[in-house]
Coordinates of C-alpha atoms in Angstrom, one line a residue:
Chain A
M1 CA 103.3 17.3 -143.4
A2 CA 106.5 15.6 -142.5
G3 CA 107.3 18.2 -139.8
M4 CA 104.2 17.2 -137.9
T5 CA 105.4 13.7 -137.2
R6 CA 109.1 14.4 -136.6
S7 CA 110.5 12.9 -133.4
S8 CA 107.4 10.7 -133.0
P9 CA 107.1 6.9 -133.4
Y10 CA 104.4 7.6 -135.9
E11 CA 104.8 8.0 -139.6
V12 CA 102.1 9.2 -142.0
T13 CA 102.4 7.2 -145.1
T14 CA 100.5 6.5 -148.3
R15 CA 102.5 3.4 -149.3
T16 CA 101.1 -0.1 -149.5
R17 CA 102.7 -3.4 -150.5
A18 CA 100.9 -3.3 -153.8
S19 CA 102.3 0.2 -154.5
R20 CA 105.9 -1.0 -154.0
I21 CA 105.3 -3.8 -156.5
T22 CA 103.7 -1.2 -158.8
A23 CA 106.8 0.9 -158.6
V24 CA 109.0 -1.9 -159.6
A25 CA 106.6 -3.1 -162.4
A26 CA 106.2 0.5 -163.6
V27 CA 110.0 0.9 -164.1
A28 CA 110.2 -2.5 -165.9
L29 CA 107.2 -1.6 -168.1
L30 CA 108.7 1.8 -168.9
A31 CA 112.0 0.3 -169.9
L32 CA 110.2 -2.2 -172.1
L33 CA 108.2 0.6 -173.8
V34 CA 111.3 2.6 -174.3
V35 CA 113.0 -0.2 -176.3
L36 CA 109.8 -1.2 -178.0
P37 CA 110.6 0.5 -181.4
L38 CA 113.7 -1.7 -181.7
F39 CA 111.6 -4.8 -182.4
A40 CA 108.0 -3.6 -183.0
G41 CA 106.5 -2.8 -186.3
R42 CA 105.3 0.7 -187.4
G43 CA 101.6 -0.2 -186.9
L44 CA 102.1 -1.1 -183.3
I45 CA 104.1 2.1 -182.6
Q46 CA 101.3 4.2 -184.1
D47 CA 98.7 2.4 -182.0
M48 CA 100.8 2.9 -178.9
F49 CA 101.1 6.6 -179.8
F50 CA 97.4 6.8 -179.9
I51 CA 97.0 5.0 -176.6
L52 CA 99.6 7.1 -174.8
T53 CA 98.3 10.5 -176.0
M54 CA 94.7 9.5 -175.2
L55 CA 95.9 8.4 -171.8
V56 CA 97.5 11.9 -171.2
L57 CA 94.2 13.6 -172.2
A58 CA 92.3 11.2 -169.9
Q59 CA 94.6 11.8 -166.9
F60 CA 94.2 15.6 -167.3
W61 CA 90.4 15.4 -167.7
N62 CA 90.3 13.1 -164.6
L63 CA 92.4 15.7 -162.6
L64 CA 89.9 18.3 -163.7
A65 CA 86.6 16.5 -163.2
G66 CA 87.5 13.6 -160.9
Y67 CA 89.7 15.5 -158.4
G68 CA 88.8 19.1 -159.1
G69 CA 85.1 18.6 -159.6
L70 CA 85.3 20.7 -162.7
V71 CA 83.3 18.8 -165.3
S72 CA 84.4 20.4 -168.5
I73 CA 83.3 19.2 -172.0
G74 CA 85.5 21.8 -173.7
Q75 CA 88.9 20.3 -173.4
Q76 CA 89.1 20.2 -177.2
A77 CA 89.7 23.9 -176.9
F78 CA 93.1 23.2 -175.5
V79 CA 93.9 20.3 -177.8
G80 CA 93.0 22.6 -180.8
M81 CA 94.8 25.7 -179.5
G82 CA 97.9 23.6 -178.6
A83 CA 97.9 22.1 -182.1
Y84 CA 97.4 25.4 -183.9
A85 CA 100.0 27.2 -181.8
M86 CA 102.5 24.4 -182.8
F87 CA 101.5 24.9 -186.5
G88 CA 101.8 28.6 -186.1
G89 CA 105.3 28.2 -184.6
V90 CA 106.4 26.0 -187.5
I91 CA 104.7 27.8 -190.5
L92 CA 104.8 31.4 -189.4
A93 CA 108.0 31.5 -187.2
G94 CA 109.9 28.7 -188.9
M95 CA 110.4 26.7 -185.7
D96 CA 111.2 23.1 -185.5
P97 CA 108.0 21.1 -184.7
I98 CA 109.5 19.5 -181.6
P99 CA 110.2 22.7 -179.6
A100 CA 107.0 24.1 -181.0
I101 CA 105.1 21.5 -178.9
L102 CA 106.1 23.5 -175.9
L103 CA 104.6 26.5 -177.6
G104 CA 101.4 24.5 -177.8
G105 CA 101.3 23.9 -174.1
I106 CA 102.0 27.6 -173.4
A107 CA 99.3 28.8 -175.8
A108 CA 96.7 26.5 -174.2
L109 CA 97.7 27.8 -170.8
I110 CA 97.3 31.4 -172.0
V111 CA 93.8 30.9 -173.5
A112 CA 92.8 29.0 -170.4
I113 CA 93.1 32.2 -168.3
P114 CA 90.2 34.1 -170.0
T115 CA 88.3 30.8 -170.4
A116 CA 88.5 30.1 -166.6
F117 CA 87.5 33.7 -165.9
F118 CA 84.2 33.3 -167.8
A119 CA 83.6 29.6 -167.1
F120 CA 84.2 29.9 -163.3
R121 CA 81.1 32.1 -163.1
L122 CA 79.1 29.1 -164.0
Q123 CA 78.2 26.1 -161.8
G124 CA 77.7 22.4 -162.6
P125 CA 76.0 21.7 -165.9
Y126 CA 76.2 25.4 -166.9
F127 CA 80.0 25.2 -166.5
A128 CA 80.1 22.1 -168.7
I129 CA 78.1 23.7 -171.4
G130 CA 80.0 27.0 -171.0
T131 CA 83.3 25.3 -171.7
W132 CA 81.9 23.6 -174.8
V133 CA 80.6 27.0 -176.1
I134 CA 84.0 28.6 -175.5
A135 CA 85.7 25.7 -177.4
E136 CA 83.3 26.2 -180.4
V137 CA 84.1 29.9 -180.4
M138 CA 87.8 29.0 -180.6
R139 CA 87.1 26.6 -183.5
L140 CA 85.3 29.4 -185.4
V141 CA 88.1 31.9 -184.7
M142 CA 90.8 29.5 -185.9
A143 CA 88.8 28.8 -189.1
Q144 CA 89.3 32.5 -189.9
A145 CA 93.1 32.2 -189.6
K146 CA 94.0 32.3 -193.4
A147 CA 97.7 31.9 -192.7
L148 CA 97.0 28.5 -191.1
G149 CA 94.7 27.2 -193.8
G150 CA 91.4 28.8 -192.7
G151 CA 88.4 26.4 -192.6
T152 CA 89.9 23.7 -194.7
G153 CA 93.1 23.4 -192.7
T154 CA 96.8 22.9 -193.8
S155 CA 99.7 20.5 -193.5
L156 CA 103.1 20.9 -191.9
P157 CA 105.7 21.9 -194.6
R158 CA 107.6 18.8 -195.9
T159 CA 110.9 20.3 -195.1
A160 CA 109.9 20.9 -191.5
T161 CA 108.8 17.3 -190.9
R162 CA 111.7 15.8 -192.8
E163 CA 114.4 17.8 -190.9
M164 CA 112.7 17.5 -187.5
W165 CA 115.0 17.2 -184.5
A166 CA 116.6 13.8 -184.0
T167 CA 114.7 12.1 -186.8
E168 CA 117.8 11.7 -188.9
W169 CA 119.7 10.3 -186.0
I170 CA 116.9 7.8 -185.2
A171 CA 116.7 6.8 -188.9
G172 CA 120.4 6.2 -189.0
A173 CA 120.7 4.4 -185.6
L174 CA 117.7 2.1 -186.1
D175 CA 118.1 1.8 -189.8
V176 CA 114.6 2.8 -190.7
R177 CA 113.1 5.3 -193.2
N178 CA 112.6 8.9 -192.3
S179 CA 108.8 8.6 -191.9
A180 CA 109.2 5.6 -189.5
A181 CA 111.8 7.5 -187.5
R182 CA 109.2 10.3 -187.1
D183 CA 106.7 7.9 -185.7
I184 CA 109.3 6.5 -183.3
L185 CA 110.3 10.0 -182.2
T186 CA 106.6 11.1 -181.5
Y187 CA 106.0 7.7 -179.8
W188 CA 109.0 8.4 -177.4
L189 CA 107.7 11.9 -176.7
A190 CA 104.2 10.5 -176.0
L191 CA 105.7 7.9 -173.7
A192 CA 107.7 10.6 -171.8
L193 CA 104.6 12.8 -171.6
A194 CA 102.4 10.0 -170.3
A195 CA 105.0 8.9 -167.7
A196 CA 105.6 12.5 -166.6
T197 CA 101.9 13.2 -166.4
I198 CA 101.2 10.1 -164.2
A199 CA 104.1 10.8 -162.0
A200 CA 103.2 14.5 -161.6
I201 CA 99.5 13.8 -160.8
Y202 CA 100.5 11.0 -158.4
A203 CA 102.9 13.4 -156.6
L204 CA 100.2 16.1 -156.5
L205 CA 97.6 13.9 -155.1
R206 CA 99.9 12.5 -152.4
S207 CA 100.8 16.1 -151.4
K208 CA 99.0 18.3 -149.0
R209 CA 97.6 20.1 -152.0
G210 CA 96.0 16.9 -153.3
L211 CA 94.1 16.4 -150.0
A212 CA 92.9 20.0 -150.2
L213 CA 91.7 19.3 -153.8
S214 CA 89.5 16.5 -152.6
A215 CA 88.2 18.7 -149.8
V216 CA 87.2 21.4 -152.2
R217 CA 85.5 18.9 -154.5
D218 CA 83.5 17.5 -151.5
N219 CA 82.4 20.8 -149.9
P220 CA 83.9 24.1 -151.0
E221 CA 82.6 26.1 -147.9
A222 CA 83.9 23.5 -145.4
A223 CA 87.2 23.5 -147.3
K224 CA 87.5 27.2 -146.8
S225 CA 86.8 27.0 -143.2
V226 CA 89.8 24.7 -142.7
G227 CA 91.9 27.2 -144.4
V228 CA 91.9 26.0 -148.0
D229 CA 91.6 28.7 -150.7
A230 CA 89.0 26.9 -152.9
G231 CA 89.2 29.5 -155.7
R232 CA 93.0 29.2 -156.0
M233 CA 92.7 25.4 -156.1
K234 CA 90.2 25.5 -159.0
W235 CA 92.5 27.9 -161.0
F236 CA 95.5 25.7 -160.3
V237 CA 93.7 22.5 -161.6
F238 CA 92.2 24.2 -164.6
L239 CA 95.4 25.8 -165.8
T240 CA 97.5 22.7 -165.2
S241 CA 95.0 20.6 -167.2
A242 CA 95.0 23.1 -170.0
F243 CA 98.8 23.1 -170.2
G244 CA 99.0 19.3 -170.3
T245 CA 96.1 19.0 -172.7
G246 CA 97.8 21.6 -175.0
L247 CA 101.1 19.7 -175.0
A248 CA 99.3 16.5 -175.9
G249 CA 97.3 18.3 -178.6
A250 CA 100.4 19.7 -180.2
L251 CA 102.2 16.4 -180.0
I252 CA 99.2 14.6 -181.6
Y253 CA 99.3 17.1 -184.5
V254 CA 103.1 16.8 -185.0
Q255 CA 102.4 13.1 -185.7
K256 CA 99.3 13.8 -187.9
A257 CA 101.2 16.6 -189.7
R258 CA 97.8 17.9 -191.0
I259 CA 95.3 20.1 -189.2
S260 CA 91.8 21.5 -189.7
P261 CA 89.6 23.4 -187.3
D262 CA 86.9 20.7 -187.3
A263 CA 89.4 17.9 -186.5
A264 CA 91.5 19.9 -184.0
F265 CA 88.5 21.2 -182.0
S266 CA 86.5 17.9 -182.3
V267 CA 84.3 17.4 -179.3
T268 CA 84.0 13.7 -180.1
D269 CA 87.6 12.9 -180.5
W270 CA 89.1 15.0 -177.7
T271 CA 86.4 15.2 -175.1
A272 CA 83.7 12.5 -175.6
Y273 CA 86.2 9.7 -176.0
V274 CA 88.2 11.0 -173.1
L275 CA 85.1 11.1 -170.9
F276 CA 84.3 7.5 -171.9
I277 CA 87.9 6.4 -171.0
V278 CA 87.8 8.0 -167.6
I279 CA 84.2 6.9 -166.8
I280 CA 84.5 3.3 -167.7
G281 CA 88.0 3.0 -166.2
G282 CA 87.1 4.8 -162.9
I283 CA 86.8 8.5 -162.3
G284 CA 88.8 10.0 -159.4
T285 CA 91.6 7.3 -159.6
I286 CA 94.9 7.3 -161.5
E287 CA 94.4 3.6 -162.4
G288 CA 91.0 4.3 -164.0
P289 CA 92.2 6.1 -167.1
I290 CA 94.9 3.5 -167.7
I291 CA 92.4 0.7 -167.7
G292 CA 89.9 2.8 -169.6
V293 CA 92.2 3.6 -172.4
I294 CA 93.1 0.0 -172.9
V295 CA 89.4 -1.0 -173.0
F296 CA 88.7 1.9 -175.4
F297 CA 91.4 0.9 -177.7
L298 CA 90.3 -2.8 -177.8
L299 CA 86.7 -1.7 -178.5
Q300 CA 87.8 0.6 -181.2
S301 CA 89.9 -2.2 -182.9
L302 CA 87.0 -4.7 -182.6
L303 CA 84.3 -2.3 -183.8
A304 CA 86.3 -0.4 -186.4
D305 CA 84.3 -1.9 -189.3
Y306 CA 80.9 -1.0 -188.0
G307 CA 80.9 2.7 -188.6
S308 CA 78.4 4.6 -186.5
W309 CA 77.4 1.4 -184.6
Y310 CA 80.8 1.9 -183.0
L311 CA 79.8 5.2 -181.4
F312 CA 76.4 3.7 -180.5
T313 CA 78.1 0.8 -178.7
L314 CA 80.5 3.1 -176.8
G315 CA 77.5 5.2 -175.7
I316 CA 75.6 2.1 -174.4
I317 CA 78.6 0.8 -172.6
G318 CA 79.2 4.2 -171.0
I319 CA 75.7 4.4 -169.7
V320 CA 75.6 0.8 -168.4
V321 CA 78.9 1.4 -166.5
M322 CA 77.6 4.6 -165.0
L323 CA 74.5 2.8 -163.8
V324 CA 76.0 -0.5 -162.7
A325 CA 79.4 0.5 -161.6
P326 CA 79.6 4.3 -161.1
R327 CA 83.2 4.0 -159.9
G328 CA 84.2 2.2 -163.2
I329 CA 86.1 -1.0 -163.8
W330 CA 88.9 0.0 -161.4
G331 CA 86.3 0.8 -158.7
L332 CA 85.0 -2.8 -159.1
I333 CA 88.5 -4.2 -158.8
T334 CA 89.4 -2.3 -155.7
E335 CA 86.1 -3.2 -154.0
R336 CA 86.7 -6.9 -154.6
T337 CA 90.4 -7.0 -153.8
G338 CA 91.3 -3.8 -152.0
I339 CA 94.3 -3.4 -154.3
Q340 CA 95.6 0.1 -154.8
L341 CA 98.4 0.6 -157.3
F342 CA 98.7 4.3 -156.8
P343 CA 97.5 4.8 -153.2
V344 CA 96.9 8.4 -152.2
R345 CA 95.1 7.8 -149.0
R346 CA 97.2 8.6 -146.0
R347 CA 97.6 6.2 -143.1
L348 CA 99.4 6.5 -139.8
S349 CA 101.7 3.6 -139.2
G350 CA 103.9 2.5 -136.3
G351 CA 103.8 3.4 -132.6
S352 CA 101.1 2.5 -130.2
L353 CA 98.1 4.6 -129.5
K354 CA 97.6 3.5 -125.9
E355 CA 97.9 6.0 -123.1
D356 CA 101.3 5.8 -121.6
Chain B
M1 CA 94.2 40.4 -121.6
S2 CA 91.5 40.6 -124.3
F3 CA 92.7 39.4 -127.6
L4 CA 89.6 38.7 -129.7
T5 CA 87.1 41.5 -129.8
T6 CA 84.1 42.4 -131.8
R7 CA 83.0 46.0 -131.8
G8 CA 79.6 47.1 -133.2
L9 CA 79.5 44.0 -135.3
T10 CA 76.7 44.0 -137.9
A11 CA 75.9 41.4 -140.5
H12 CA 73.4 41.1 -143.3
Y13 CA 72.0 38.4 -145.5
G14 CA 70.8 40.4 -148.5
D15 CA 68.2 42.8 -147.0
F16 CA 67.9 40.9 -143.8
Q17 CA 70.0 42.2 -140.9
A18 CA 71.1 39.4 -138.6
L19 CA 73.4 41.2 -136.2
F20 CA 72.9 44.7 -134.7
G21 CA 76.1 46.0 -133.1
V22 CA 77.3 42.9 -131.2
D23 CA 80.2 43.6 -128.7
I24 CA 81.9 40.6 -127.3
M25 CA 85.4 40.0 -126.0
L26 CA 87.5 36.9 -125.3
N27 CA 90.5 36.8 -123.0
E28 CA 93.5 34.5 -123.7
G29 CA 92.9 31.1 -122.3
E30 CA 89.2 31.8 -121.5
T31 CA 86.1 30.0 -122.5
I32 CA 83.0 31.9 -123.3
A33 CA 79.6 30.5 -124.1
I34 CA 77.1 32.2 -126.4
I35 CA 73.5 31.1 -125.7
G36 CA 70.2 32.1 -127.3
A37 CA 67.2 30.7 -129.1
N38 CA 67.0 29.8 -132.7
G39 CA 67.5 32.8 -134.9
A40 CA 69.2 34.9 -132.2
G41 CA 72.3 35.4 -134.4
K42 CA 74.7 32.9 -132.8
T43 CA 75.7 31.1 -135.9
T44 CA 75.9 34.4 -137.8
L45 CA 78.3 35.6 -135.2
M46 CA 80.5 32.5 -135.6
R47 CA 80.4 32.7 -139.3
S48 CA 81.6 36.3 -139.1
L49 CA 84.4 35.5 -136.6
S50 CA 85.7 32.6 -138.8
G51 CA 85.6 34.6 -142.0
V52 CA 82.9 32.7 -143.8
L53 CA 80.9 35.9 -143.7
R54 CA 82.9 39.1 -144.4
N55 CA 82.5 42.3 -142.4
S56 CA 84.1 45.7 -142.1
P57 CA 87.8 45.2 -141.1
E58 CA 87.6 47.1 -137.8
M59 CA 84.6 45.2 -136.5
I60 CA 86.7 42.2 -135.4
T61 CA 90.2 42.4 -134.0
L62 CA 92.6 39.7 -133.0
D63 CA 95.6 41.0 -131.0
G64 CA 94.8 44.5 -132.2
R65 CA 94.8 43.3 -135.8
K66 CA 91.7 44.1 -137.9
I67 CA 90.5 40.8 -139.3
G68 CA 86.8 41.6 -140.0
A69 CA 87.2 41.6 -143.8
M70 CA 89.5 38.6 -144.1
S71 CA 88.3 35.3 -145.7
A72 CA 88.3 32.0 -143.8
D73 CA 91.5 30.8 -145.5
E74 CA 93.3 33.9 -144.3
I75 CA 92.0 33.7 -140.8
V76 CA 92.8 30.0 -140.1
P77 CA 96.6 30.6 -140.2
L78 CA 96.1 33.5 -137.7
G79 CA 94.8 31.0 -135.2
L80 CA 91.0 30.9 -135.4
A81 CA 89.4 27.6 -136.3
M82 CA 85.8 26.6 -136.4
V83 CA 83.9 23.5 -135.8
P84 CA 81.0 24.2 -138.1
E85 CA 77.4 23.6 -137.3
G86 CA 76.4 20.3 -138.9
R87 CA 80.0 19.1 -138.8
R88 CA 80.6 19.2 -142.6
L89 CA 83.0 16.4 -142.9
F90 CA 84.5 15.6 -146.3
P91 CA 82.7 12.5 -147.5
S92 CA 85.4 11.2 -149.9
L93 CA 88.1 11.5 -147.3
S94 CA 88.8 9.0 -144.5
V95 CA 88.7 9.9 -140.8
E96 CA 92.4 10.4 -140.8
E97 CA 92.4 12.5 -144.0
N98 CA 89.6 14.7 -142.5
L99 CA 91.9 15.3 -139.6
L100 CA 95.0 15.9 -141.7
I101 CA 93.3 18.5 -143.9
G102 CA 92.7 20.4 -140.7
A103 CA 96.4 21.1 -140.6
Y104 CA 96.3 22.6 -144.1
G105 CA 96.2 26.2 -143.1
R106 CA 98.6 25.8 -140.2
K107 CA 101.7 27.9 -140.2
I108 CA 103.4 26.9 -136.9
E109 CA 103.7 23.6 -135.0
G110 CA 101.9 23.5 -131.7
Y111 CA 100.3 21.1 -129.2
W112 CA 97.9 19.2 -131.4
N113 CA 98.9 16.5 -133.9
L114 CA 97.3 13.3 -135.1
E115 CA 98.6 11.4 -132.1
K116 CA 97.1 13.8 -129.6
I117 CA 93.7 13.8 -131.4
Y118 CA 93.6 10.0 -131.2
R119 CA 94.4 10.2 -127.5
L120 CA 91.6 12.7 -127.0
F121 CA 89.1 10.6 -129.0
P122 CA 90.4 7.0 -129.0
I123 CA 87.5 5.7 -131.0
L124 CA 88.7 7.7 -134.0
A125 CA 92.0 5.8 -134.0
E126 CA 90.0 2.6 -134.5
R127 CA 87.9 4.1 -137.3
R128 CA 90.8 6.0 -138.9
S129 CA 90.4 4.4 -142.3
S130 CA 86.7 4.6 -142.5
P131 CA 85.1 7.3 -144.7
G132 CA 84.2 10.2 -142.3
T133 CA 80.6 10.0 -143.1
A134 CA 80.3 6.3 -142.2
L135 CA 80.6 7.2 -138.5
S136 CA 77.9 7.9 -136.0
G137 CA 76.8 11.5 -135.4
G138 CA 78.8 11.7 -132.2
Q139 CA 82.0 10.3 -133.8
Q140 CA 81.6 12.7 -136.7
Q141 CA 81.4 15.5 -134.3
M142 CA 84.7 14.3 -132.7
V143 CA 86.3 14.3 -136.2
A144 CA 85.0 17.8 -136.8
I145 CA 86.5 19.0 -133.5
G146 CA 89.7 17.1 -134.2
R147 CA 90.0 18.6 -137.6
A148 CA 89.7 22.1 -136.2
L149 CA 92.2 21.4 -133.5
M150 CA 94.7 20.1 -136.1
S151 CA 95.3 23.7 -137.1
N152 CA 96.5 24.4 -133.6
P153 CA 94.1 27.3 -133.1
R154 CA 94.5 29.9 -130.4
V155 CA 90.7 30.2 -130.5
L156 CA 88.4 27.3 -131.2
L157 CA 84.9 28.2 -132.3
C158 CA 82.4 25.5 -131.6
D159 CA 79.0 26.0 -133.3
E160 CA 76.3 23.8 -131.7
I161 CA 78.4 20.8 -131.1
S162 CA 75.6 19.1 -129.2
L163 CA 73.1 19.5 -132.0
G164 CA 71.2 16.4 -132.9
L165 CA 73.1 14.2 -130.5
A166 CA 71.9 11.9 -127.7
P167 CA 72.5 13.2 -124.1
V168 CA 75.1 10.5 -123.4
V169 CA 77.0 11.4 -126.5
I170 CA 76.9 15.1 -125.7
R171 CA 78.4 14.3 -122.3
D172 CA 81.2 12.3 -124.0
I173 CA 82.0 15.2 -126.3
Y174 CA 81.9 17.8 -123.5
A175 CA 84.2 15.6 -121.5
A176 CA 86.9 16.5 -124.0
V177 CA 86.5 20.3 -123.5
P178 CA 88.7 20.6 -120.3
R179 CA 91.5 18.8 -122.1
I180 CA 91.2 21.3 -125.0
Q181 CA 91.3 24.1 -122.5
E182 CA 94.4 22.7 -120.9
S183 CA 96.2 22.8 -124.2
G184 CA 96.0 26.6 -124.0
A185 CA 93.3 27.3 -126.5
S186 CA 90.6 29.7 -125.9
L187 CA 87.0 28.6 -126.7
I188 CA 83.9 30.2 -127.9
V189 CA 81.0 27.7 -127.5
V190 CA 77.7 28.4 -129.1
E191 CA 74.9 26.3 -127.6
Q192 CA 71.2 25.9 -127.2
D193 CA 72.0 23.4 -124.5
I194 CA 72.4 26.0 -121.7
G195 CA 73.4 23.4 -119.0
Q196 CA 76.4 22.2 -120.9
A197 CA 77.5 25.6 -121.9
M198 CA 77.3 26.9 -118.3
K199 CA 79.5 24.0 -117.0
V200 CA 82.5 24.7 -119.3
A201 CA 82.3 28.5 -119.7
D202 CA 84.1 31.2 -117.7
R203 CA 81.6 33.8 -118.9
V204 CA 78.3 33.7 -120.8
Y205 CA 76.8 36.0 -123.4
C206 CA 73.1 35.6 -124.1
M207 CA 71.8 36.8 -127.5
M208 CA 68.4 37.6 -128.8
E209 CA 67.3 38.9 -132.2
G210 CA 70.8 39.9 -133.2
R211 CA 71.8 41.7 -130.0
V212 CA 73.6 40.7 -126.8
T213 CA 71.0 40.9 -124.1
L214 CA 72.9 39.6 -121.1
E215 CA 76.5 38.9 -120.1
G216 CA 78.1 37.6 -116.9
T217 CA 79.7 34.6 -115.2
P218 CA 77.7 31.5 -114.8
Q219 CA 77.6 32.0 -111.0
S220 CA 76.4 35.5 -111.2
L221 CA 73.5 34.9 -113.5
S222 CA 70.2 33.7 -112.1
R223 CA 67.7 31.5 -113.9
D224 CA 65.3 34.4 -114.2
D225 CA 68.0 36.7 -115.7
I226 CA 68.8 34.0 -118.4
H227 CA 65.1 33.3 -118.9
A228 CA 64.4 37.0 -119.6
A229 CA 67.4 37.5 -121.8
Y230 CA 66.7 34.3 -123.8
F231 CA 63.0 34.8 -124.4
G232 CA 62.7 38.6 -124.0
V233 CA 60.0 38.4 -121.4
G234 CA 60.1 38.8 -117.6
A235 CA 59.9 35.5 -115.6

């Protein structure tokens, strides 16, 4: 789109003053998070790992549902397939768990192709249920994989986790035990994945393709008539989300080091919580999932002792937010203040529009 | 020189046949009007031309190229853009984003850009950050026209741009047509408002029940001719 405004006093921009402050603050925050393991305890690092990986899942579900209009409740399929592919790489092929994470992303991407082929024939609520059914099928299939523990699951071999890339170096450099070094390594990877995810989605939404994505979500036929290939957009978003979700799933299970079909394909853990995060934070915004994951984590810490009342409370909060503030907490904040940290709206600046 | 032609164009919605062998042609830089009553097949013709409805390849040609079977997203880059009936703005996008998305399928730079659209419809510059659907009907129609122009079309297809608008608003919108013509674009204007269509068109086609029943220049057609072609009865 830059070519359009060349040699003109006008400039199409998405930047705002708040976004420049955000950029500076984001770099500072990122630097702080990178050095966090130097002074934080192991508990905090594990909590941060949980927050960051849930944030990645939430950002990808938001891309899918909030921007692509594809409301899937079967994202646990890609968490599970990513995790199982990583386990397969380690147990069956003798890979190191860290490069095997990439295998997880690729595996999720590959199973997403037939999934999309079937699910795209369905619309709206049928699509949502269809994706769930496909995820259940994958859970049942993986429960048959005897080499990976079948229905009861399995653990990563001790040698594989102990000799994992860079753990020895971290243990030596920070003077911590091997198990703590593993937590720090997975935390850093989660931090890198979360930062890369947000940066990539932000870049996508600011691009021409992001605009096309919103157009397809609003009205597929009108989008076509301005030259947007709506079908290709849906495929692009679905496969991208599957790849990212698969990477996150594999990373989560490197840290857990133990897998079972019920846990890896859990609709509650990998889709219901993620929906909650995106909906209370604000669907269709990058800020929403960030706020949502913090609220979710606080609620989880507060209500941890109350068992199923915890899920009950989450459900009530989710419903109330949908009714009272359908655009979530971040929606309320932007309405009141007009602040946008990740502005993707385009504005024309400079020049004068008067007839000369 | 004729560069957009339909030859024996037929179209169906399931078992219902909406077009029965329509032949029209458009010369470069020309404006043609297609008039007719409700259900005459005007919108079906526009949907076929723009690729929303697919046909046999040879039924529509652009510069000798068979485009009848192409989809809308393949046709826009070739230089055909449509202002759809009912405007169909994108509700979650601002006025400006609605305009910018129009440039999505554009392959080459041309006359139209954001600045030129704002000069054509200055009110849109004032409302640029508003959601497209917060505008009045007439302003929304301006956005829809601007959005189509952003692809720098060689042919602009306007489907009932006066529909549901007050006469004074229709006059404002039609005031922009000569400036669009000056930019070098050819136009196909579908209208029920015959008066407006006759004012801007070089030639007129009248359709009834999926067929072209009359064709000529506005000057050569009498009221009675049009009446007969429009309603299918002698005056």
